[in-house]
PDB file of C-alpha atoms in Angstrom:
ATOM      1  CA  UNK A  19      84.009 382.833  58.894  1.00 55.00           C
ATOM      2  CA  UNK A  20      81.516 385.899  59.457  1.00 58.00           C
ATOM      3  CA  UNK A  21      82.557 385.752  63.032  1.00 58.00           C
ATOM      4  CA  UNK A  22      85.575 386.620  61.986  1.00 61.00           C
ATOM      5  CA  UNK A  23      84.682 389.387  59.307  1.00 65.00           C
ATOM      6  CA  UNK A  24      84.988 392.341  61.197  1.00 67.00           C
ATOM      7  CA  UNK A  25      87.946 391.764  62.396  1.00 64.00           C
ATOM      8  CA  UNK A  26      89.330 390.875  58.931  1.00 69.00           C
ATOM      9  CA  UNK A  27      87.632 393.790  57.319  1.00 74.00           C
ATOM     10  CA  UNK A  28      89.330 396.186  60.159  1.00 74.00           C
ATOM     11  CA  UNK A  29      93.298 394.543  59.520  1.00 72.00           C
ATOM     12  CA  UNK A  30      91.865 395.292  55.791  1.00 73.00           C
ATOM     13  CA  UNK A  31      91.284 399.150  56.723  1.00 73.00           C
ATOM     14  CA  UNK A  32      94.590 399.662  59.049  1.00 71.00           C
ATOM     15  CA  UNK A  33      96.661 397.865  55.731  1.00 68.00           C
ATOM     16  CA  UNK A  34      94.766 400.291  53.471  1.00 70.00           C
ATOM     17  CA  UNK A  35      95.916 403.293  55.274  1.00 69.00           C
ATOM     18  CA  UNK A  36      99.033 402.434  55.274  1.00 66.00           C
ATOM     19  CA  UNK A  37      99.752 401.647  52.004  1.00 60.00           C
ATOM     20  CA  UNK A  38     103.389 403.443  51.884  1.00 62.00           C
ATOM     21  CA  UNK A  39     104.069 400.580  54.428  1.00 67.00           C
ATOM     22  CA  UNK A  40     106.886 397.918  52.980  1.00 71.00           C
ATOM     23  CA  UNK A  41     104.973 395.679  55.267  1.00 70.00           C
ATOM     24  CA  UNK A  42     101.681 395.492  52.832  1.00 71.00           C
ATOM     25  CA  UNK A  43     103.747 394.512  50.213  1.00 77.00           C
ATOM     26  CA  UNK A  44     105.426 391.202  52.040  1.00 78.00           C
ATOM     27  CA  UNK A  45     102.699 388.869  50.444  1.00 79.00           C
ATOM     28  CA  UNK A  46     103.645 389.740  47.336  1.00 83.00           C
ATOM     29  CA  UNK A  47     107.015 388.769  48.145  1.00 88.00           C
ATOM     30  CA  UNK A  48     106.253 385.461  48.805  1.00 90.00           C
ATOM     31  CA  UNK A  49     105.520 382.077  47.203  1.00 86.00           C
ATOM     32  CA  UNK A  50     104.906 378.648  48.340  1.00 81.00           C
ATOM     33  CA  UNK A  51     105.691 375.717  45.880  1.00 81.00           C
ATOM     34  CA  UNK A  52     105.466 372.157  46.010  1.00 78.00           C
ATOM     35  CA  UNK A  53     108.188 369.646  44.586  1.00 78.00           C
ATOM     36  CA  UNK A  54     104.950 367.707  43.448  1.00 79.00           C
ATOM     37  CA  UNK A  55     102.894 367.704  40.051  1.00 82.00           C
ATOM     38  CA  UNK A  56     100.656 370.358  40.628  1.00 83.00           C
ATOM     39  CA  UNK A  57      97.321 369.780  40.464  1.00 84.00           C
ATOM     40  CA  UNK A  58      93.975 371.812  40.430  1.00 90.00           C
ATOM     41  CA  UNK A  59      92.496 372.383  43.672  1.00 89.00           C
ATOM     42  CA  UNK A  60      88.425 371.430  43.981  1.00 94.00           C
ATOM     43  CA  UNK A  61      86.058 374.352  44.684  1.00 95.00           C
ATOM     44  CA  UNK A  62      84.736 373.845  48.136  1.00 95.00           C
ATOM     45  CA  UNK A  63      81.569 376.194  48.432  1.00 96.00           C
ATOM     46  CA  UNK A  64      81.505 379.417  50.029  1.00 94.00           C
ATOM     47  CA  UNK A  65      78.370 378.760  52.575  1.00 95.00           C
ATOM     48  CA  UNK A  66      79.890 375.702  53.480  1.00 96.00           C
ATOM     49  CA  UNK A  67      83.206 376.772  54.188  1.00 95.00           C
ATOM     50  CA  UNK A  68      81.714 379.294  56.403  1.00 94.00           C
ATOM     51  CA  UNK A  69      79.425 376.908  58.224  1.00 96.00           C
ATOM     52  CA  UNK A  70      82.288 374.759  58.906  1.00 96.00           C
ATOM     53  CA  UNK A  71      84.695 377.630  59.946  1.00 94.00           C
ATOM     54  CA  UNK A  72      82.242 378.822  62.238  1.00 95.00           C
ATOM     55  CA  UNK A  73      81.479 375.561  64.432  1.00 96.00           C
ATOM     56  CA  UNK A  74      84.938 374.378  64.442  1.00 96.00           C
ATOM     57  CA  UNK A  75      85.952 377.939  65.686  1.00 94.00           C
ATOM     58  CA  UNK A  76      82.264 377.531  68.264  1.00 95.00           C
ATOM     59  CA  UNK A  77      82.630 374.094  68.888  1.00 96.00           C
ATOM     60  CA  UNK A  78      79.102 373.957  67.826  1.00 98.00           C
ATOM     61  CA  UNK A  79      77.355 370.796  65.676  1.00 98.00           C
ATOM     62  CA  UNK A  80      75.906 371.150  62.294  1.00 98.00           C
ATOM     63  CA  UNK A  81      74.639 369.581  59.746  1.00 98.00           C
ATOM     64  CA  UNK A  82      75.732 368.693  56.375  1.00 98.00           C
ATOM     65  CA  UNK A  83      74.443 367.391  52.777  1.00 98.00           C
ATOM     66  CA  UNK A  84      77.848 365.208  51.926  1.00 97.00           C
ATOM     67  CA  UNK A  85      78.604 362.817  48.860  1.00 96.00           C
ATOM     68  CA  UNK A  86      80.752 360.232  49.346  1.00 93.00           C
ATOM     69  CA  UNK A  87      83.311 359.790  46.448  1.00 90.00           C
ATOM     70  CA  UNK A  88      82.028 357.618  43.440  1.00 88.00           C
ATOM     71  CA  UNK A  89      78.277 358.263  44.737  1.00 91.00           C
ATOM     72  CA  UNK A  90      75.764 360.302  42.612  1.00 90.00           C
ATOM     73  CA  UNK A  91      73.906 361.965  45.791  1.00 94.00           C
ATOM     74  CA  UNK A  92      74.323 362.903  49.273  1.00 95.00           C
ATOM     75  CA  UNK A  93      73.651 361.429  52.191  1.00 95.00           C
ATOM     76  CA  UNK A  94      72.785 363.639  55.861  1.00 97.00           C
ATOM     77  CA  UNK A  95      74.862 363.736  58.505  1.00 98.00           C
ATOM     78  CA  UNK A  96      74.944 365.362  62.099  1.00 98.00           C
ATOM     79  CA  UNK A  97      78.882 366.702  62.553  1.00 98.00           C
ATOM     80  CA  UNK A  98      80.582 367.278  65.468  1.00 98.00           C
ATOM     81  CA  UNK A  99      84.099 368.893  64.016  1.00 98.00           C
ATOM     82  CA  UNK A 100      87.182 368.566  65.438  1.00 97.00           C
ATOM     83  CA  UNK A 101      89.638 369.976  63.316  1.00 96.00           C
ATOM     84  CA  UNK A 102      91.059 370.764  59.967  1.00 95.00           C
ATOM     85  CA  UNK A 103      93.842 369.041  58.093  1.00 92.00           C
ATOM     86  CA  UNK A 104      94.802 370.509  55.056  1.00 89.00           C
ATOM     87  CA  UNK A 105      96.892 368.442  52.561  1.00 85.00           C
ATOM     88  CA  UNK A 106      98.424 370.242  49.267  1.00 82.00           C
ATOM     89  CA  UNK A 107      95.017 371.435  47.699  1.00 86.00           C
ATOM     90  CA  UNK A 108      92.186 369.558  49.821  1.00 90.00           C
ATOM     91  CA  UNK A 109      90.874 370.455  53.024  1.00 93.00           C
ATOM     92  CA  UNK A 110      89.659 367.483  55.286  1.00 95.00           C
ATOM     93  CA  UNK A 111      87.129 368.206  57.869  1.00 96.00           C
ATOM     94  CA  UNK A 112      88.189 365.508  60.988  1.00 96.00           C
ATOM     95  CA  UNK A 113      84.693 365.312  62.730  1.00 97.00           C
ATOM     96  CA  UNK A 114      82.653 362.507  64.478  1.00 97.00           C
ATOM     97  CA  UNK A 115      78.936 361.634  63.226  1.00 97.00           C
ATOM     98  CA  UNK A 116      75.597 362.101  65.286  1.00 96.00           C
ATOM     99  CA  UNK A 117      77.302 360.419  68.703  1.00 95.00           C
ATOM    100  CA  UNK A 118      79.551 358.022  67.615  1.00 95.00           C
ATOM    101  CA  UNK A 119      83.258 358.258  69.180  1.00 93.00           C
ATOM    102  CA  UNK A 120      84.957 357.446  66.034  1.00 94.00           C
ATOM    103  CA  UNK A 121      86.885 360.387  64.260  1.00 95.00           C
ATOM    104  CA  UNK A 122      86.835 360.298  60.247  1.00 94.00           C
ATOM    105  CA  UNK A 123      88.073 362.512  57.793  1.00 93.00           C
ATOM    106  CA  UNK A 124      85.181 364.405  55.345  1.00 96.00           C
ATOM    107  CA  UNK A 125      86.716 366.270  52.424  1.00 95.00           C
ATOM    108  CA  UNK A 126      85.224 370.109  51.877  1.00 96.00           C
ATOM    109  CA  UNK A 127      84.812 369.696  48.432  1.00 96.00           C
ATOM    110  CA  UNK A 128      82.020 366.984  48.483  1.00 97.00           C
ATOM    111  CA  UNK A 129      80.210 368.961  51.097  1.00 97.00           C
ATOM    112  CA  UNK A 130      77.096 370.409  48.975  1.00 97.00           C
ATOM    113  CA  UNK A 131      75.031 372.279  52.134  1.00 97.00           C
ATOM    114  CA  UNK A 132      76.091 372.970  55.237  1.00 98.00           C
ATOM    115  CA  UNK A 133      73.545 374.514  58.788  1.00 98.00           C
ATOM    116  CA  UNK A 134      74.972 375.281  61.447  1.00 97.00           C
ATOM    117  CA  UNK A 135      73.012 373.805  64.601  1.00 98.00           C
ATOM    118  CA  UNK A 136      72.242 375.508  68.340  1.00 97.00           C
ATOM    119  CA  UNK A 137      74.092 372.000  70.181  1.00 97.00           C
ATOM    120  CA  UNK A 138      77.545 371.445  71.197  1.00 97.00           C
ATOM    121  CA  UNK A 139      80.053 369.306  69.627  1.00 96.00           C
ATOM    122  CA  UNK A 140      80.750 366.599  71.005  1.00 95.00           C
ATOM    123  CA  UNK A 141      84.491 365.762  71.158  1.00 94.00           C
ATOM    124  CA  UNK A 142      86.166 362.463  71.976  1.00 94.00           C
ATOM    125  CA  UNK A 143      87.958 362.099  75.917  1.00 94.00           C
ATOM    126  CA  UNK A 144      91.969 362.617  74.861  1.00 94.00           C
ATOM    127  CA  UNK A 145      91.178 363.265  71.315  1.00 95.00           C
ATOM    128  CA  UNK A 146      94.834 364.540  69.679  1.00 95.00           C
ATOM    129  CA  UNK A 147      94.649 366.443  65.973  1.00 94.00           C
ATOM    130  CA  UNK A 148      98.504 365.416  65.577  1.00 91.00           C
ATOM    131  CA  UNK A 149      97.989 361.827  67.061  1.00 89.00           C
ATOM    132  CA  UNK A 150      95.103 361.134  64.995  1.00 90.00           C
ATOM    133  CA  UNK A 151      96.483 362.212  61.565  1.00 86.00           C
ATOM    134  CA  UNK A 152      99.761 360.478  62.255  1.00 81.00           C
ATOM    135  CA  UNK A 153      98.120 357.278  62.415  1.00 79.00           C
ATOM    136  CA  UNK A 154      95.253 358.087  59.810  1.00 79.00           C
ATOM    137  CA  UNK A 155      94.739 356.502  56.033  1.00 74.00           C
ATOM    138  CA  UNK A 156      95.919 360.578  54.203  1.00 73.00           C
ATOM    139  CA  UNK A 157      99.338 359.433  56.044  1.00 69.00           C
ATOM    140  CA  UNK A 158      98.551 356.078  53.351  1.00 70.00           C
ATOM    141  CA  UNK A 159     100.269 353.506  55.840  1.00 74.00           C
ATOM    142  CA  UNK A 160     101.853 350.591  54.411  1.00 79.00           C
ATOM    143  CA  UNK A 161     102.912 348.501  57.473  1.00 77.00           C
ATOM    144  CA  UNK A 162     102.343 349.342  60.941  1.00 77.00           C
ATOM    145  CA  UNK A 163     106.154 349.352  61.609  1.00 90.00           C
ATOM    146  CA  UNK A 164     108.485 351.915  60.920  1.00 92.00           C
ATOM    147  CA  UNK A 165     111.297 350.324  57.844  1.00 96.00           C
ATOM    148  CA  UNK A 166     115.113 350.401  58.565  1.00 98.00           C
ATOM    149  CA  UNK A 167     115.534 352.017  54.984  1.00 98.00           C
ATOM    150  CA  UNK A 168     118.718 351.563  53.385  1.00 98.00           C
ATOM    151  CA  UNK A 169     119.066 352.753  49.825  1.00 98.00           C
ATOM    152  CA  UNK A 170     121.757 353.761  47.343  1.00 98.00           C
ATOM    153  CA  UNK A 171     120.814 357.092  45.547  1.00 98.00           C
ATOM    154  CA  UNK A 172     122.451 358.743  42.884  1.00 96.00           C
ATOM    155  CA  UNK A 173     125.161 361.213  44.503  1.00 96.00           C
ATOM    156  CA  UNK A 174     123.644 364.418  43.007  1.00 96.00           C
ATOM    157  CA  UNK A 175     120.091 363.011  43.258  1.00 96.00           C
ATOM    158  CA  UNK A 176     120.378 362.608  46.671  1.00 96.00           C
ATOM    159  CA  UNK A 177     122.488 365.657  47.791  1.00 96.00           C
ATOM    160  CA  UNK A 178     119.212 367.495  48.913  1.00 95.00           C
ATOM    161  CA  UNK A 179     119.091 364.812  52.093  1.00 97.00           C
ATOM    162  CA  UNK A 180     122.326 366.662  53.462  1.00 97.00           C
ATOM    163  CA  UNK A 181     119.946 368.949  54.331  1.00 97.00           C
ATOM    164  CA  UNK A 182     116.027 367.836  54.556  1.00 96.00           C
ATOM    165  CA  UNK A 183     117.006 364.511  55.943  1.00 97.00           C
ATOM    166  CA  UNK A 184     114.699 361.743  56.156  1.00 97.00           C
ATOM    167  CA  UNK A 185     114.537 361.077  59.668  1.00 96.00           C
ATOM    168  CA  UNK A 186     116.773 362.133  62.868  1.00 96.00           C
ATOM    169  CA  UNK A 187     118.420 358.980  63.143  1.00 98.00           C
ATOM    170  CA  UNK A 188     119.627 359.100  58.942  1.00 98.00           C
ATOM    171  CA  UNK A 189     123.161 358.586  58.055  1.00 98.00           C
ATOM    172  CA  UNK A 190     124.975 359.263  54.481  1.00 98.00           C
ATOM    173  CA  UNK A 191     127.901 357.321  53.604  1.00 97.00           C
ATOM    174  CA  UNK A 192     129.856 358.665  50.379  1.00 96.00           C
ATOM    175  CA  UNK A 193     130.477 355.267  48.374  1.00 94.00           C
ATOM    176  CA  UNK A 194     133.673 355.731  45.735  1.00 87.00           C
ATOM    177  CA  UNK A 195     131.085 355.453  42.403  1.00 89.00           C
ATOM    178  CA  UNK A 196     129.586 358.674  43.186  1.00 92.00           C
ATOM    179  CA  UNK A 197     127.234 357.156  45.065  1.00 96.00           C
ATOM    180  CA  UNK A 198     125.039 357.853  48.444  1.00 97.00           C
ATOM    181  CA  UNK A 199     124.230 355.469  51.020  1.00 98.00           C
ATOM    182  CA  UNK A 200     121.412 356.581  53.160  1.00 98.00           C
ATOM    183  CA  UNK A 201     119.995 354.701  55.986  1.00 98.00           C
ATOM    184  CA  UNK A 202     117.139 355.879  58.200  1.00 98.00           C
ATOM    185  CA  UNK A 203     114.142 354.574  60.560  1.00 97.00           C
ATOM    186  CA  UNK A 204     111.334 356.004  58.232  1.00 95.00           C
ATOM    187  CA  UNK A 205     107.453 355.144  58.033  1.00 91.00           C
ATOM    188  CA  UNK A 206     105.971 352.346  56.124  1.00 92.00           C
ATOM    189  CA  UNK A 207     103.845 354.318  53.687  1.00 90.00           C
ATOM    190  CA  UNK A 208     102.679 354.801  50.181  1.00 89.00           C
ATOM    191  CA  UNK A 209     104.102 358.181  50.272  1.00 89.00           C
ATOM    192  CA  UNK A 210     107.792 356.783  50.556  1.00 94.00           C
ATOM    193  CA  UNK A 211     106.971 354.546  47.697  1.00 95.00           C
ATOM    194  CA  UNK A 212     105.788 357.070  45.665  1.00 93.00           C
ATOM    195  CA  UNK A 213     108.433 359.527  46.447  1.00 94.00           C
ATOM    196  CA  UNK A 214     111.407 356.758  45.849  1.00 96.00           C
ATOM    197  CA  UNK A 215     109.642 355.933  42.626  1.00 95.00           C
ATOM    198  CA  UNK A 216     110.195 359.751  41.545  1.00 94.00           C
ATOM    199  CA  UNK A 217     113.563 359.264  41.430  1.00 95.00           C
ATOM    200  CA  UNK A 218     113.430 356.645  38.441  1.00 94.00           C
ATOM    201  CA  UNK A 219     117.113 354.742  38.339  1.00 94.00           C
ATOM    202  CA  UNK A 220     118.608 357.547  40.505  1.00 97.00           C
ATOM    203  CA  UNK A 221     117.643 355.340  43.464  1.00 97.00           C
ATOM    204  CA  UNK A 222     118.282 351.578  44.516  1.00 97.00           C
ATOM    205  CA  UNK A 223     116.459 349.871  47.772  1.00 98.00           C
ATOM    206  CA  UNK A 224     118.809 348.033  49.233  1.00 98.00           C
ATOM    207  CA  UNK A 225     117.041 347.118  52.542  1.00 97.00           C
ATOM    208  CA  UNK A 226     114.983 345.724  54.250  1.00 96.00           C
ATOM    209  CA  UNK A 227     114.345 343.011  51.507  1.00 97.00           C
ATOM    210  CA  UNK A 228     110.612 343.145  51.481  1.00 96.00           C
ATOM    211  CA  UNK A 229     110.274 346.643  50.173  1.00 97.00           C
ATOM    212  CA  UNK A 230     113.788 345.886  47.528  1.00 98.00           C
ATOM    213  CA  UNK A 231     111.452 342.841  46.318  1.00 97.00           C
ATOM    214  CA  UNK A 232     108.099 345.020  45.946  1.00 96.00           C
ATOM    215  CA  UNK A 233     109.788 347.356  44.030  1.00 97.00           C
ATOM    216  CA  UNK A 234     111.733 344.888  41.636  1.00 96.00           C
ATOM    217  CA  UNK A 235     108.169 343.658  40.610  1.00 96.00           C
ATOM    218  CA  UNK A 236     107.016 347.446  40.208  1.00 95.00           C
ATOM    219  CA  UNK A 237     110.529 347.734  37.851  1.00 94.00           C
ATOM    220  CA  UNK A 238     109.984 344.616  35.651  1.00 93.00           C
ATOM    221  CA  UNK A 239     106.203 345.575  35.469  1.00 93.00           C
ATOM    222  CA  UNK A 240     107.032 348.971  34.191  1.00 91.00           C
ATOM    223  CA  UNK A 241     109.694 347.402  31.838  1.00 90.00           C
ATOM    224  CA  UNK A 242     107.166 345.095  30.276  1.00 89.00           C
ATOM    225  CA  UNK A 243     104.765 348.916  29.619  1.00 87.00           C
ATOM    226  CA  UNK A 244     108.053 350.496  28.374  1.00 86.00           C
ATOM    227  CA  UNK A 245     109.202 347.870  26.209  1.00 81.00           C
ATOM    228  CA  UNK A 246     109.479 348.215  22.691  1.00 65.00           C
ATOM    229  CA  UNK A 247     107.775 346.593  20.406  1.00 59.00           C
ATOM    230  CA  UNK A 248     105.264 346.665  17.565  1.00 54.00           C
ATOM    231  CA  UNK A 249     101.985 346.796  19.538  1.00 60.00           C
ATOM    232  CA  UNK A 250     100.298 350.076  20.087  1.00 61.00           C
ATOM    233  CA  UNK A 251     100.042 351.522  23.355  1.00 61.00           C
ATOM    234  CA  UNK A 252      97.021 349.966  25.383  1.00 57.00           C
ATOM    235  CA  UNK A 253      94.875 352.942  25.506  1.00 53.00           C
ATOM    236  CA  UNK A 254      94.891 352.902  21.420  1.00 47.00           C
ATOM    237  CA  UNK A 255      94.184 348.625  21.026  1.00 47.00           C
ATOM    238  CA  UNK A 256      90.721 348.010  20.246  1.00 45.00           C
ATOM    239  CA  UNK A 257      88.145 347.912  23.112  1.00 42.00           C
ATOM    240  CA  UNK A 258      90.503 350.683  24.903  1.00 39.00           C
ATOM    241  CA  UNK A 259      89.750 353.467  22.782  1.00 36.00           C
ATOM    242  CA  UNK A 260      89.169 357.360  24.535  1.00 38.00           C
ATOM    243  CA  UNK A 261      85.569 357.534  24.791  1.00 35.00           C
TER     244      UNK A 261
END
């Protein structure tokens, strides 16, 4: 990032002068939401942020103090980065370590020193950003084949796919009990799980019969949590208690 501070501070000076401008006033104009729960973003140090800026911008190595998640200290690597993949609030580093071919994802956050080092990175024949993430574990794959959805959603729950549909290929069928039959070639991932799950009994899987079975165990699960009855939640019974 400091290679890039002059030129920052010097936009900073021509939107300071003009300051009668509409045009310094468009960020103010704008927001960017997301449909998910939001959540707090981690702080990712200032030093290392720049470190990592400025070899990914130099294509340059360096060298970083990173803790794994769950572990109490760092270990030392040698990174050659690659690119940057940013996903709601985390930032993923996609690097290689010391000379091995295999890209990995290293989260900013759990980088606690950063150097940057006089050697060049060292980046994999063909390497694609795109191609990678599509096939990497933040896409949370499922299956490695893409599901012929089918499912029946609630006609005012699922109005918004008139518009952001869920693949190219997606049809909507208007069924006479105010109901909407979508079908569409989507990826077999977490992600779809989750996001059909956020829809609660707005939404019924109807095909393929796999993922309609996985989530009639995830409904009678739930419905044995939800059901009523005399016992206390678990997080209250004895040997559960907040610490």
């Amino acid at each position: 990032m400091s290679t890039l501070q002059p030129y920052l501070a010097a936009a900073r000076q021509i939107l300071d002068k003009l300051a009668e401008n509409r045009l310094t006033r468009w960020p103010e104009k704008i927001r960017i939401i997301s449909r998910g729960q939001p959540l707090g973003a981690p702080e990712v140090k200032r030093e290392v942020a720049d470190v990592v800026y400025e070899a990914l911008l130099q294509e340059q190595r360096f060298h970083a103090s990173y803790r794994k998640r769950g572990e109490s200290a760092a270990s030392e690597y040698v990174v050659n980065p690659l690119g940057l993949v940013i996903q709601e609030q985390l930032t993923y580093l996609v690097a290689t370590l010391w000379n091995y071919p295999d890209p990995i994802f290293l989260a900013l956050h759990r980088m606690e020193g950063a150097d940057l080092l006089d050697e060049p990175c060292r980046i994999p024949d063909g390497f694609d950003l795109q191609a990678f993430f599509d096939s990497s574990p933040l896409q949370f794959p499922e299956g490695d084949r893409p599901l012929k959805l089918e499912v029946l959603f609630d006609a005012e729950a699922g109005a918004h796919l008139r518009e952001t549909p869920l693949s190219s290929d997606q049809s909507i069928t208007e069924q006479q009990d105010e109901h909407l039959m979508i079908k569409a070639t989507v990826a077999d991932t977490a992600q779809l799980r989750w996001w059909l799950l956020g829809f609660g009994d707005k939404v019924e899987v109807v095909r393929p019969k796999s993922l309609r079975e996985e989530f009639a165990a995830v409904a009678d699960s739930m419905s044995i949590c939800y059901k009523v009855t005399n016992n206390p939640p678990l997080a209250a019974k004895p040997g559960h208690l907040p610490s």
